[in-house]
Structure formats: C-alpha cells, structure tokens
PDB file of C-alpha atoms in Angstrom:
ATOM      1  CA  UNK A   1      97.803 -14.796 -11.407  1.00 72.00           C
ATOM      2  CA  UNK A   2      97.202 -14.347 -15.025  1.00 87.00           C
ATOM      3  CA  UNK A   3      98.820 -16.227 -17.893  1.00 90.00           C
ATOM      4  CA  UNK A   4     101.920 -14.621 -19.611  1.00 95.00           C
ATOM      5  CA  UNK A   5     104.264 -15.406 -22.625  1.00 97.00           C
ATOM      6  CA  UNK A   6     108.036 -13.550 -21.814  1.00 97.00           C
ATOM      7  CA  UNK A   7     111.255 -13.818 -24.572  1.00 98.00           C
ATOM      8  CA  UNK A   8     114.214 -12.586 -23.555  1.00 97.00           C
ATOM      9  CA  UNK A   9     117.646 -12.146 -25.388  1.00 97.00           C
ATOM     10  CA  UNK A  10     116.124 -14.511 -28.183  1.00 97.00           C
ATOM     11  CA  UNK A  11     118.077 -14.808 -31.463  1.00 97.00           C
ATOM     12  CA  UNK A  12     117.755 -17.535 -34.080  1.00 97.00           C
ATOM     13  CA  UNK A  13     119.935 -18.695 -37.007  1.00 96.00           C
ATOM     14  CA  UNK A  14     119.502 -21.371 -39.394  1.00 95.00           C
ATOM     15  CA  UNK A  15     123.007 -21.285 -40.534  1.00 93.00           C
ATOM     16  CA  UNK A  16     125.303 -24.091 -38.984  1.00 92.00           C
ATOM     17  CA  UNK A  17     127.383 -21.148 -38.490  1.00 92.00           C
ATOM     18  CA  UNK A  18     125.804 -19.109 -36.574  1.00 91.00           C
ATOM     19  CA  UNK A  19     126.958 -15.768 -38.785  1.00 88.00           C
ATOM     20  CA  UNK A  20     123.678 -14.807 -40.057  1.00 92.00           C
ATOM     21  CA  UNK A  21     121.372 -14.198 -37.505  1.00 95.00           C
ATOM     22  CA  UNK A  22     117.115 -13.584 -38.444  1.00 95.00           C
ATOM     23  CA  UNK A  23     117.162 -11.756 -35.593  1.00 96.00           C
ATOM     24  CA  UNK A  24     118.696 -10.996 -32.041  1.00 96.00           C
ATOM     25  CA  UNK A  25     118.172  -9.680 -28.532  1.00 96.00           C
ATOM     26  CA  UNK A  26     114.183 -10.555 -28.668  1.00 97.00           C
ATOM     27  CA  UNK A  27     113.271  -8.998 -25.467  1.00 97.00           C
ATOM     28  CA  UNK A  28     109.064  -8.771 -24.637  1.00 97.00           C
ATOM     29  CA  UNK A  29     106.439  -9.610 -22.046  1.00 97.00           C
ATOM     30  CA  UNK A  30     103.260 -10.780 -23.815  1.00 97.00           C
ATOM     31  CA  UNK A  31     100.138 -10.257 -22.088  1.00 96.00           C
ATOM     32  CA  UNK A  32      96.105 -11.531 -22.263  1.00 94.00           C
ATOM     33  CA  UNK A  33      94.035  -9.000 -23.781  1.00 91.00           C
ATOM     34  CA  UNK A  34      96.366  -7.951 -26.050  1.00 94.00           C
ATOM     35  CA  UNK A  35      96.539  -8.702 -29.955  1.00 94.00           C
ATOM     36  CA  UNK A  36     100.659  -8.420 -30.886  1.00 97.00           C
ATOM     37  CA  UNK A  37     101.255  -7.239 -34.748  1.00 97.00           C
ATOM     38  CA  UNK A  38     104.456  -9.225 -35.424  1.00 97.00           C
ATOM     39  CA  UNK A  39     105.654  -7.038 -38.382  1.00 96.00           C
ATOM     40  CA  UNK A  40     109.385  -7.319 -40.704  1.00 94.00           C
ATOM     41  CA  UNK A  41     110.269  -7.658 -43.966  1.00 91.00           C
ATOM     42  CA  UNK A  42     110.021 -10.744 -46.184  1.00 88.00           C
ATOM     43  CA  UNK A  43     113.219 -13.026 -44.714  1.00 89.00           C
ATOM     44  CA  UNK A  44     112.542 -10.851 -40.950  1.00 92.00           C
ATOM     45  CA  UNK A  45     111.714 -15.013 -39.339  1.00 94.00           C
ATOM     46  CA  UNK A  46     108.512 -14.162 -37.939  1.00 95.00           C
ATOM     47  CA  UNK A  47     106.601 -17.006 -39.195  1.00 93.00           C
ATOM     48  CA  UNK A  48     109.787 -18.786 -36.637  1.00 96.00           C
ATOM     49  CA  UNK A  49     109.150 -16.327 -33.722  1.00 97.00           C
ATOM     50  CA  UNK A  50     106.214 -17.396 -34.212  1.00 96.00           C
ATOM     51  CA  UNK A  51     106.946 -21.344 -33.729  1.00 96.00           C
ATOM     52  CA  UNK A  52     108.930 -19.998 -31.311  1.00 97.00           C
ATOM     53  CA  UNK A  53     106.882 -18.711 -28.879  1.00 97.00           C
ATOM     54  CA  UNK A  54     104.214 -21.170 -28.993  1.00 95.00           C
ATOM     55  CA  UNK A  55     107.192 -23.659 -27.890  1.00 95.00           C
ATOM     56  CA  UNK A  56     106.876 -26.347 -31.460  1.00 94.00           C
ATOM     57  CA  UNK A  57     111.087 -24.279 -32.333  1.00 96.00           C
ATOM     58  CA  UNK A  58     113.435 -23.813 -29.815  1.00 97.00           C
ATOM     59  CA  UNK A  59     115.929 -20.498 -30.455  1.00 97.00           C
ATOM     60  CA  UNK A  60     119.496 -20.720 -31.036  1.00 97.00           C
ATOM     61  CA  UNK A  61     119.853 -17.889 -28.608  1.00 96.00           C
ATOM     62  CA  UNK A  62     117.845 -16.775 -25.071  1.00 97.00           C
ATOM     63  CA  UNK A  63     114.806 -18.710 -23.849  1.00 97.00           C
ATOM     64  CA  UNK A  64     111.834 -17.886 -23.960  1.00 97.00           C
ATOM     65  CA  UNK A  65     108.855 -18.917 -21.123  1.00 96.00           C
ATOM     66  CA  UNK A  66     105.541 -19.556 -20.724  1.00 95.00           C
ATOM     67  CA  UNK A  67     103.018 -19.298 -17.696  1.00 95.00           C
ATOM     68  CA  UNK A  68      99.968 -20.555 -16.986  1.00 92.00           C
ATOM     69  CA  UNK A  69      99.464 -20.177 -21.442  1.00 91.00           C
ATOM     70  CA  UNK A  70      97.382 -24.016 -21.732  1.00 90.00           C
ATOM     71  CA  UNK A  71      96.368 -24.574 -24.858  1.00 91.00           C
ATOM     72  CA  UNK A  72      98.526 -23.116 -27.570  1.00 94.00           C
ATOM     73  CA  UNK A  73      95.130 -22.558 -30.726  1.00 93.00           C
ATOM     74  CA  UNK A  74      97.264 -21.898 -34.966  1.00 93.00           C
ATOM     75  CA  UNK A  75      94.919 -20.106 -37.481  1.00 93.00           C
ATOM     76  CA  UNK A  76      96.793 -20.349 -41.174  1.00 87.00           C
ATOM     77  CA  UNK A  77      97.086 -18.311 -43.713  1.00 82.00           C
ATOM     78  CA  UNK A  78      94.453 -20.640 -45.623  1.00 85.00           C
ATOM     79  CA  UNK A  79      91.350 -21.475 -43.968  1.00 89.00           C
ATOM     80  CA  UNK A  80      90.016 -24.658 -43.811  1.00 90.00           C
ATOM     81  CA  UNK A  81      86.596 -26.403 -42.644  1.00 94.00           C
ATOM     82  CA  UNK A  82      84.510 -28.476 -44.022  1.00 95.00           C
ATOM     83  CA  UNK A  83      83.416 -28.359 -47.236  1.00 95.00           C
ATOM     84  CA  UNK A  84      79.572 -28.892 -46.500  1.00 96.00           C
ATOM     85  CA  UNK A  85      78.935 -28.376 -42.897  1.00 97.00           C
ATOM     86  CA  UNK A  86      77.446 -24.748 -41.989  1.00 98.00           C
ATOM     87  CA  UNK A  87      79.508 -22.032 -40.545  1.00 98.00           C
ATOM     88  CA  UNK A  88      78.386 -21.933 -36.950  1.00 98.00           C
ATOM     89  CA  UNK A  89      78.993 -25.734 -35.913  1.00 97.00           C
ATOM     90  CA  UNK A  90      83.181 -25.221 -37.137  1.00 97.00           C
ATOM     91  CA  UNK A  91      82.511 -22.286 -34.043  1.00 97.00           C
ATOM     92  CA  UNK A  92      80.084 -24.852 -31.506  1.00 98.00           C
ATOM     93  CA  UNK A  93      82.854 -27.967 -32.550  1.00 96.00           C
ATOM     94  CA  UNK A  94      85.887 -26.444 -29.208  1.00 95.00           C
ATOM     95  CA  UNK A  95      82.528 -26.327 -27.042  1.00 97.00           C
ATOM     96  CA  UNK A  96      81.176 -29.411 -27.991  1.00 97.00           C
ATOM     97  CA  UNK A  97      84.558 -30.888 -27.837  1.00 96.00           C
ATOM     98  CA  UNK A  98      85.001 -29.781 -23.680  1.00 94.00           C
ATOM     99  CA  UNK A  99      81.723 -31.614 -22.873  1.00 96.00           C
ATOM    100  CA  UNK A 100      79.620 -28.380 -23.311  1.00 97.00           C
ATOM    101  CA  UNK A 101      75.220 -29.689 -25.420  1.00 97.00           C
ATOM    102  CA  UNK A 102      75.164 -29.690 -28.605  1.00 96.00           C
ATOM    103  CA  UNK A 103      72.569 -27.104 -27.501  1.00 97.00           C
ATOM    104  CA  UNK A 104      74.899 -24.558 -25.849  1.00 98.00           C
ATOM    105  CA  UNK A 105      77.681 -24.865 -27.348  1.00 97.00           C
ATOM    106  CA  UNK A 106      74.927 -23.539 -30.926  1.00 97.00           C
ATOM    107  CA  UNK A 107      74.237 -21.161 -28.324  1.00 97.00           C
ATOM    108  CA  UNK A 108      77.478 -19.872 -27.377  1.00 97.00           C
ATOM    109  CA  UNK A 109      78.545 -20.825 -31.191  1.00 97.00           C
ATOM    110  CA  UNK A 110      76.196 -17.588 -32.283  1.00 97.00           C
ATOM    111  CA  UNK A 111      77.388 -15.449 -29.526  1.00 96.00           C
ATOM    112  CA  UNK A 112      80.768 -15.687 -31.613  1.00 94.00           C
ATOM    113  CA  UNK A 113      79.498 -15.596 -35.037  1.00 95.00           C
ATOM    114  CA  UNK A 114      77.693 -12.367 -34.390  1.00 94.00           C
ATOM    115  CA  UNK A 115      80.529 -10.675 -32.935  1.00 92.00           C
ATOM    116  CA  UNK A 116      82.604 -11.468 -36.287  1.00 92.00           C
ATOM    117  CA  UNK A 117      80.019 -10.575 -38.248  1.00 91.00           C
ATOM    118  CA  UNK A 118      79.025 -13.737 -39.761  1.00 95.00           C
ATOM    119  CA  UNK A 119      75.042 -14.581 -38.670  1.00 96.00           C
ATOM    120  CA  UNK A 120      73.606 -14.183 -42.041  1.00 96.00           C
ATOM    121  CA  UNK A 121      75.875 -16.784 -43.189  1.00 97.00           C
ATOM    122  CA  UNK A 122      75.726 -19.356 -39.965  1.00 97.00           C
ATOM    123  CA  UNK A 123      73.754 -21.898 -41.747  1.00 97.00           C
ATOM    124  CA  UNK A 124      75.706 -22.243 -44.920  1.00 97.00           C
ATOM    125  CA  UNK A 125      77.990 -24.681 -45.984  1.00 97.00           C
ATOM    126  CA  UNK A 126      82.066 -24.329 -45.249  1.00 97.00           C
ATOM    127  CA  UNK A 127      82.374 -24.356 -49.201  1.00 96.00           C
ATOM    128  CA  UNK A 128      80.013 -21.615 -50.067  1.00 97.00           C
ATOM    129  CA  UNK A 129      81.620 -18.566 -47.736  1.00 96.00           C
ATOM    130  CA  UNK A 130      83.719 -15.643 -49.108  1.00 92.00           C
ATOM    131  CA  UNK A 131      86.937 -15.360 -48.675  1.00 90.00           C
ATOM    132  CA  UNK A 132      86.825 -12.526 -45.909  1.00 90.00           C
ATOM    133  CA  UNK A 133      83.593 -14.801 -44.318  1.00 93.00           C
ATOM    134  CA  UNK A 134      85.290 -18.362 -44.581  1.00 94.00           C
ATOM    135  CA  UNK A 135      88.683 -16.358 -43.066  1.00 92.00           C
ATOM    136  CA  UNK A 136      86.659 -14.731 -40.332  1.00 93.00           C
ATOM    137  CA  UNK A 137      84.865 -17.698 -38.873  1.00 95.00           C
ATOM    138  CA  UNK A 138      88.399 -18.474 -38.967  1.00 94.00           C
ATOM    139  CA  UNK A 139      89.015 -16.333 -35.707  1.00 92.00           C
ATOM    140  CA  UNK A 140      86.301 -16.937 -34.149  1.00 93.00           C
ATOM    141  CA  UNK A 141      86.973 -20.609 -33.773  1.00 94.00           C
ATOM    142  CA  UNK A 142      89.737 -19.842 -32.477  1.00 91.00           C
ATOM    143  CA  UNK A 143      88.149 -17.502 -30.124  1.00 91.00           C
ATOM    144  CA  UNK A 144      86.270 -20.808 -29.123  1.00 94.00           C
ATOM    145  CA  UNK A 145      88.461 -23.123 -28.537  1.00 92.00           C
ATOM    146  CA  UNK A 146      90.019 -20.941 -25.538  1.00 90.00           C
ATOM    147  CA  UNK A 147      93.443 -21.379 -26.470  1.00 91.00           C
ATOM    148  CA  UNK A 148      96.094 -19.413 -23.428  1.00 92.00           C
ATOM    149  CA  UNK A 149      97.730 -18.468 -26.025  1.00 95.00           C
ATOM    150  CA  UNK A 150      96.935 -17.721 -29.929  1.00 95.00           C
ATOM    151  CA  UNK A 151      98.735 -16.882 -33.217  1.00 96.00           C
ATOM    152  CA  UNK A 152      97.460 -15.740 -36.336  1.00 95.00           C
ATOM    153  CA  UNK A 153      99.573 -15.736 -39.938  1.00 93.00           C
ATOM    154  CA  UNK A 154      98.643 -13.872 -42.477  1.00 91.00           C
ATOM    155  CA  UNK A 155      95.253 -13.067 -42.107  1.00 90.00           C
ATOM    156  CA  UNK A 156      94.637 -10.908 -44.812  1.00 88.00           C
ATOM    157  CA  UNK A 157      97.056 -12.378 -47.121  1.00 85.00           C
ATOM    158  CA  UNK A 158      95.110 -14.154 -49.332  1.00 79.00           C
ATOM    159  CA  UNK A 159      92.635 -11.802 -49.485  1.00 84.00           C
ATOM    160  CA  UNK A 160      92.119  -8.320 -51.788  1.00 84.00           C
ATOM    161  CA  UNK A 161      91.598  -5.262 -49.699  1.00 85.00           C
ATOM    162  CA  UNK A 162      87.650  -4.698 -49.530  1.00 82.00           C
ATOM    163  CA  UNK A 163      87.317  -8.474 -47.869  1.00 83.00           C
ATOM    164  CA  UNK A 164      90.775  -7.696 -45.219  1.00 87.00           C
ATOM    165  CA  UNK A 165      89.202  -4.880 -44.045  1.00 88.00           C
ATOM    166  CA  UNK A 166      86.397  -6.921 -42.192  1.00 85.00           C
ATOM    167  CA  UNK A 167      89.160  -9.040 -41.105  1.00 88.00           C
ATOM    168  CA  UNK A 168      91.438  -6.797 -39.632  1.00 88.00           C
ATOM    169  CA  UNK A 169      87.792  -4.842 -38.853  1.00 87.00           C
ATOM    170  CA  UNK A 170      86.971  -8.192 -36.169  1.00 86.00           C
ATOM    171  CA  UNK A 171      91.670  -9.112 -34.982  1.00 86.00           C
ATOM    172  CA  UNK A 172      90.984  -7.140 -31.720  1.00 86.00           C
ATOM    173  CA  UNK A 173      87.629  -9.130 -30.381  1.00 87.00           C
ATOM    174  CA  UNK A 174      90.790 -12.662 -30.662  1.00 87.00           C
ATOM    175  CA  UNK A 175      91.237 -10.794 -27.095  1.00 86.00           C
ATOM    176  CA  UNK A 176      87.849 -11.697 -25.682  1.00 80.00           C
ATOM    177  CA  UNK A 177      88.627 -15.179 -24.991  1.00 79.00           C
ATOM    178  CA  UNK A 178      91.586 -13.223 -22.790  1.00 88.00           C
ATOM    179  CA  UNK A 179      94.270 -15.395 -24.087  1.00 91.00           C
ATOM    180  CA  UNK A 180      97.901 -13.593 -25.881  1.00 95.00           C
ATOM    181  CA  UNK A 181      97.371 -13.334 -29.436  1.00 95.00           C
ATOM    182  CA  UNK A 182     100.564 -12.290 -31.730  1.00 97.00           C
ATOM    183  CA  UNK A 183      99.396 -11.518 -35.521  1.00 96.00           C
ATOM    184  CA  UNK A 184     102.449 -12.163 -37.603  1.00 96.00           C
ATOM    185  CA  UNK A 185     101.381  -9.161 -40.955  1.00 94.00           C
ATOM    186  CA  UNK A 186     102.834  -7.803 -43.927  1.00 90.00           C
ATOM    187  CA  UNK A 187     100.027  -5.233 -44.244  1.00 91.00           C
ATOM    188  CA  UNK A 188     100.091  -2.643 -42.430  1.00 91.00           C
ATOM    189  CA  UNK A 189      95.862  -2.189 -41.779  1.00 92.00           C
ATOM    190  CA  UNK A 190      96.360  -5.569 -40.193  1.00 93.00           C
ATOM    191  CA  UNK A 191      98.932  -3.835 -37.927  1.00 93.00           C
ATOM    192  CA  UNK A 192      97.133  -1.136 -37.338  1.00 93.00           C
ATOM    193  CA  UNK A 193      94.031  -2.851 -35.878  1.00 92.00           C
ATOM    194  CA  UNK A 194      96.942  -4.450 -33.815  1.00 94.00           C
ATOM    195  CA  UNK A 195      97.169  -3.047 -29.420  1.00 93.00           C
ATOM    196  CA  UNK A 196     100.939  -3.178 -29.604  1.00 96.00           C
ATOM    197  CA  UNK A 197     103.532  -3.998 -32.452  1.00 97.00           C
ATOM    198  CA  UNK A 198     106.485  -6.406 -32.564  1.00 97.00           C
ATOM    199  CA  UNK A 199     109.019  -5.012 -35.841  1.00 97.00           C
ATOM    200  CA  UNK A 200     111.663  -7.105 -36.317  1.00 96.00           C
ATOM    201  CA  UNK A 201     113.770  -4.408 -38.131  1.00 95.00           C
ATOM    202  CA  UNK A 202     114.889  -3.830 -34.716  1.00 95.00           C
ATOM    203  CA  UNK A 203     115.786  -6.892 -33.955  1.00 95.00           C
ATOM    204  CA  UNK A 204     118.532  -6.799 -36.314  1.00 88.00           C
ATOM    205  CA  UNK A 205     121.904  -7.004 -37.112  1.00 74.00           C
ATOM    206  CA  UNK A 206     122.652  -3.830 -38.854  1.00 59.00           C
ATOM    207  CA  UNK A 207     124.151  -5.831 -41.552  1.00 53.00           C
ATOM    208  CA  UNK A 208     120.917  -6.952 -41.926  1.00 50.00           C
ATOM    209  CA  UNK A 209     118.662  -4.737 -41.143  1.00 51.00           C
ATOM    210  CA  UNK A 210     120.629  -2.856 -44.358  1.00 51.00           C
ATOM    211  CA  UNK A 211     120.067  -5.768 -46.505  1.00 51.00           C
ATOM    212  CA  UNK A 212     116.836  -5.791 -45.733  1.00 48.00           C
ATOM    213  CA  UNK A 213     115.332  -2.727 -45.695  1.00 49.00           C
ATOM    214  CA  UNK A 214     113.110  -1.529 -48.453  1.00 43.00           C
ATOM    215  CA  UNK A 215     113.968   2.009 -49.968  1.00 41.00           C
ATOM    216  CA  UNK A 216     111.958   5.454 -48.742  1.00 35.00           C
ATOM    217  CA  UNK A 217     108.296   4.207 -49.056  1.00 36.00           C
ATOM    218  CA  UNK A 218     108.756   1.324 -50.387  1.00 33.00           C
ATOM    219  CA  UNK A 219     107.837  -0.813 -47.412  1.00 33.00           C
ATOM    220  CA  UNK A 220     104.550   0.676 -47.525  1.00 34.00           C
ATOM    221  CA  UNK A 221     104.336  -0.621 -50.768  1.00 32.00           C
ATOM    222  CA  UNK A 222     105.444  -3.512 -50.489  1.00 31.00           C
ATOM    223  CA  UNK A 223     103.030  -4.473 -47.959  1.00 31.00           C
ATOM    224  CA  UNK A 224     100.000  -3.360 -50.164  1.00 27.00           C
ATOM    225  CA  UNK A 225     101.426  -5.041 -53.224  1.00 28.00           C
ATOM    226  CA  UNK A 226     102.031  -8.007 -51.057  1.00 24.00           C
ATOM    227  CA  UNK A 227      98.403  -8.103 -50.100  1.00 25.00           C
ATOM    228  CA  UNK A 228      96.982  -7.625 -53.672  1.00 23.00           C
ATOM    229  CA  UNK A 229      99.389  -9.828 -54.790  1.00 24.00           C
ATOM    230  CA  UNK A 230      97.670 -12.762 -54.332  1.00 25.00           C
ATOM    231  CA  UNK A 231      94.384 -11.146 -53.950  1.00 26.00           C
ATOM    232  CA  UNK A 232      91.544 -13.829 -54.864  1.00 26.00           C
ATOM    233  CA  UNK A 233      88.249 -12.045 -54.780  1.00 31.00           C
ATOM    234  CA  UNK A 234      85.611 -11.778 -51.971  1.00 33.00           C
ATOM    235  CA  UNK A 235      83.385 -14.964 -53.130  1.00 35.00           C
ATOM    236  CA  UNK A 236      86.305 -16.196 -56.007  1.00 32.00           C
ATOM    237  CA  UNK A 237      88.631 -18.209 -53.959  1.00 36.00           C
ATOM    238  CA  UNK A 238      88.480 -21.893 -54.576  1.00 36.00           C
ATOM    239  CA  UNK A 239      90.768 -24.964 -53.353  1.00 39.00           C
ATOM    240  CA  UNK A 240      90.075 -25.766 -49.529  1.00 42.00           C
ATOM    241  CA  UNK A 241      86.409 -25.468 -49.177  1.00 44.00           C
ATOM    242  CA  UNK A 242      85.246 -27.691 -52.346  1.00 40.00           C
TER     243      UNK A 242
END
C-alpha cells in the first residue's frame, strides 16, 4: 500500500472568534509521484497549509490523515549549506547517514547531481554556487533524504526570472524517489511545472475571496513582480553561503 495524505474539510484561522478563516473546506488527496502546486494570493495561508500537511500545525477544522509517509522534508526559500563543503557532499550526506560508505554515497549523490544539472559545479564549495545552483542543490538533497512527504516553500522567490527557469525545469524530478511533493508558490511558471494544482482561492469564504481578489489581469502581473522584486542576480546572492 503506497503513502498518501488526505485532507478532509480542513479549515484554519488565527482569529479567536473564528470569524476570519484563511481557508475552509479543503478536501484533497495527495499521492506519491505527483508534484502539487499550492497557489493563492499573499496571505491566503499557503505556508500555514504546508505546516498542517506536515503535521506541525493542527487545523482549526477538519482532519488530516497521513499514511505511510515516513519522514517529512522541508525545502525553504533561502538555501542553507556549509560554506566550504563541496556541493556533492551536501547530497551525499543523507546517504551516509543511512549507513552507506562514502564511495557509494558519493556515487548515488552524483546521479542526483546529474538529474538537477549540477555536474559542472559538483566539486565547488557551497559558498561559490549561484542562487539557482544552490536552490537546485537543495532540491537534490531533498530527494536524497528519502522523505515520504516533501514540502517546498517558494523555491523561486529569491531568484531572478532567468535563474528561476533552471529550478522550475527540474521540479518534477522531486518525485523521483516516490515522495508526495507539495510546492507553495506565487510563480505561475512554477505552477505550470507541477503536475497538479491546489488553488486556495477555491477554499475561501466569499467575503475573504472578495478581499483578496486582484483586478482582472493583476494576478499574473503580481506573480511576476514578486519574483522580480525579490530578485538577486544569478551569482550575486549573498549572506547564507559565506
């Protein structure tokens, strides 16, 4: 029997009076080898729903059932690694932690390095990777972790549009290990790179939906502005790898 996550009539609010819900009546089944895009306006509760799916937050309403999911992995917006450690070492470490020899772990890591288009930088220290390379490395490490449930929070939010393309092109590879993958995103290109879509606008009360609705055509523009507005040029990222 394969892993699954089932959300039944899930709703959540931070309002003590339980008047203002982020979303309500979310009922979906999540299955392995799918990459689900979790989309919706800013403030619609995407990160909150990721935490509910992970089991880290209890929903105000409804229930979540996780069957045979095993470990939960979370890939954050900002890639973090060991500054002087080679890229391939970051991917090999999960294999070593499961008892593989260094040689076998490195061989398995290199296969994932290839899948995510990183062979040319495999020996580079983490601090010398570009923004897109670092994010793809985190995706490769996510697959290496063998998490049954892999949650990805805004993988292209800190990248310029050109660099984001290199990440989006490889999102479906996240399901190679048979994981259930959910990706929260504002980026319409990331959405299109996934196999399925969960749109939180479909699960908002009428008043909340009206408050968060953008004018015609503005949703697409705001998604692009979000990526561009936070953009750091490929190779010009700073802070977390020094």
